[in-house]
Tab-separated table of C-alpha atoms in Angstrom:
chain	number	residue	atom	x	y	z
A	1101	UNK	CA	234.023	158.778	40.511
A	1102	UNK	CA	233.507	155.521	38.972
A	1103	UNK	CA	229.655	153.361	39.745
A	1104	UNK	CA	231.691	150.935	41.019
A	1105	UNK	CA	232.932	153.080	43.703
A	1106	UNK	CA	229.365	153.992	44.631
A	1107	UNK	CA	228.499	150.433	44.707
A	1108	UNK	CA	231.461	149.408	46.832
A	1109	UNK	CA	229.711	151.984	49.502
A	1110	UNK	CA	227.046	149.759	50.152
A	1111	UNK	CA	229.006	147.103	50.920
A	1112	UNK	CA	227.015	145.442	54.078
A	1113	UNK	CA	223.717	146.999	53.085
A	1114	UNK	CA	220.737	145.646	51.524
A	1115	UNK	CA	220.553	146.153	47.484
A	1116	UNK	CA	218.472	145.635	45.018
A	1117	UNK	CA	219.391	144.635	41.545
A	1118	UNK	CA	217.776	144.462	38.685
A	1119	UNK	CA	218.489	142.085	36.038
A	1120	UNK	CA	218.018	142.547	32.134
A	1121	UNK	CA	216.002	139.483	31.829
A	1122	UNK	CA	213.360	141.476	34.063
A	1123	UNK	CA	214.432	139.515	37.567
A	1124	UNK	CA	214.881	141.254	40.861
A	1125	UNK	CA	217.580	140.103	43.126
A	1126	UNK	CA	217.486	141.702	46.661
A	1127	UNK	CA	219.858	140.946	49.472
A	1128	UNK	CA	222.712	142.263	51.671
A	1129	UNK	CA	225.660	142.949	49.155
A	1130	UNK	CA	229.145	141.514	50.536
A	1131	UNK	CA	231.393	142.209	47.844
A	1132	UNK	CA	232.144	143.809	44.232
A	1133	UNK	CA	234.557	143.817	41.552
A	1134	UNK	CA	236.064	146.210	38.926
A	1135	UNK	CA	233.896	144.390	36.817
A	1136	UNK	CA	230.549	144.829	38.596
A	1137	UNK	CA	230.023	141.612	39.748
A	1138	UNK	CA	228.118	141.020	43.118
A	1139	UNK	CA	227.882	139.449	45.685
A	1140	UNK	CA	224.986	139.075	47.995
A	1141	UNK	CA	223.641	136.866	50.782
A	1142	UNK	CA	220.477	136.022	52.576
A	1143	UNK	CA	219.233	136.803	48.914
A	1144	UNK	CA	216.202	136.532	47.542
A	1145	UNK	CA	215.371	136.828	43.631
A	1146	UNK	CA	211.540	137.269	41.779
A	1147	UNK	CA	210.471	137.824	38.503
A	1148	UNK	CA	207.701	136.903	36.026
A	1149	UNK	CA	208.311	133.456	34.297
A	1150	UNK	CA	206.519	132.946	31.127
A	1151	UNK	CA	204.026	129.665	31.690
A	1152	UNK	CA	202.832	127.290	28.546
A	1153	UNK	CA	200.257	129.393	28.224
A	1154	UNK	CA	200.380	133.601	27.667
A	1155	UNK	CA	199.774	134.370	31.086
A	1156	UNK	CA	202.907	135.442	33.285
A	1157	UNK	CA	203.382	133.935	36.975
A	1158	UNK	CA	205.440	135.307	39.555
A	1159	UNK	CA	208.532	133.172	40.737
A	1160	UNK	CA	210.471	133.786	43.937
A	1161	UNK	CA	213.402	131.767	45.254
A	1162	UNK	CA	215.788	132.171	48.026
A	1163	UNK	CA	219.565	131.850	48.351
A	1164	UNK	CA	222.058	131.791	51.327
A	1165	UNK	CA	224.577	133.713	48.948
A	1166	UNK	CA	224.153	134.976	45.156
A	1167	UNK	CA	226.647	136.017	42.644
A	1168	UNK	CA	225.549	138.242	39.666
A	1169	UNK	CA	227.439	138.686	36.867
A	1170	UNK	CA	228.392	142.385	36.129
A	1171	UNK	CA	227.307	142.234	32.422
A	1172	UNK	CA	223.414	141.047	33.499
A	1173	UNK	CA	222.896	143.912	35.633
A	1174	UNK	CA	220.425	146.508	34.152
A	1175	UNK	CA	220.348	148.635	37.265
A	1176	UNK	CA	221.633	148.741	41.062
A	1177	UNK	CA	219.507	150.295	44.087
A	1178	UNK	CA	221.466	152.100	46.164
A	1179	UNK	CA	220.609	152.837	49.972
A	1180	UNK	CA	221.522	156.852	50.753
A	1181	UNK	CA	224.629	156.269	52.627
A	1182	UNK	CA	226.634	154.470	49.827
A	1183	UNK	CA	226.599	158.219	48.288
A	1184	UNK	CA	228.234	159.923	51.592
A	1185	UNK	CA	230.677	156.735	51.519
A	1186	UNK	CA	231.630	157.543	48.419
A	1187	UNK	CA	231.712	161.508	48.945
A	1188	UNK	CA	234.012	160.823	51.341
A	1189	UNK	CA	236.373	158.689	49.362
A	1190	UNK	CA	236.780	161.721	46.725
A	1191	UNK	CA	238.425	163.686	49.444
A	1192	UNK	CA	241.915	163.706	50.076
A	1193	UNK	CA	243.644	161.262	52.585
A	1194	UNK	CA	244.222	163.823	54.874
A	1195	UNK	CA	241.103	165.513	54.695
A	1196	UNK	CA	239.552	161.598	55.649
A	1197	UNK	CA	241.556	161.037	59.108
């Protein structure tokens, strides 16, 4: 089974994805690609933005729909039933109906 797969099990569920420049994207996932690209809407991405100075602020922004690149994604959250989705898609066609 391939993490795309997985992924493709949460289609319609809120996800949370981690980007490797330390952002946090979370929203309801609508679509993905062999490639690992997302989709999401009602999304909503924080993270710490570095400031003139040395101290770090917190940054938050909201989008009606998000696309992330698959090669910026550092890590996908998963809610439980994306694994029994994908369970079942390892089993046989006739096993399924």
């Amino acid at each position: 089974m391939l993490p795309v797969g997985l992924v493709r099990g949460a289609v319609g569920q809120q996800v949370t994805v981690e980007l490797k420049n330390g952002k946090h994207c979370t929203g309801v996932l609508t679509g993905v690609d062999p490639w690992m690209n997302l989709n999401l809407e009602s999304a909503r991405v924080t993270g710490a933005s570095r400031a003139a100075t040395t101290d770090s602020v917190e940054q938050a922004a909201s989008y009606a729909a998000l696309h992330i690149r698959g090669t910026m994604i550092k890590l996908v959250q998963l809610p439980s039933k994306s694994w029994e989705y994908a369970q079942d898609e390892r089993k046989p066609r006739q096993l399924r109906e």
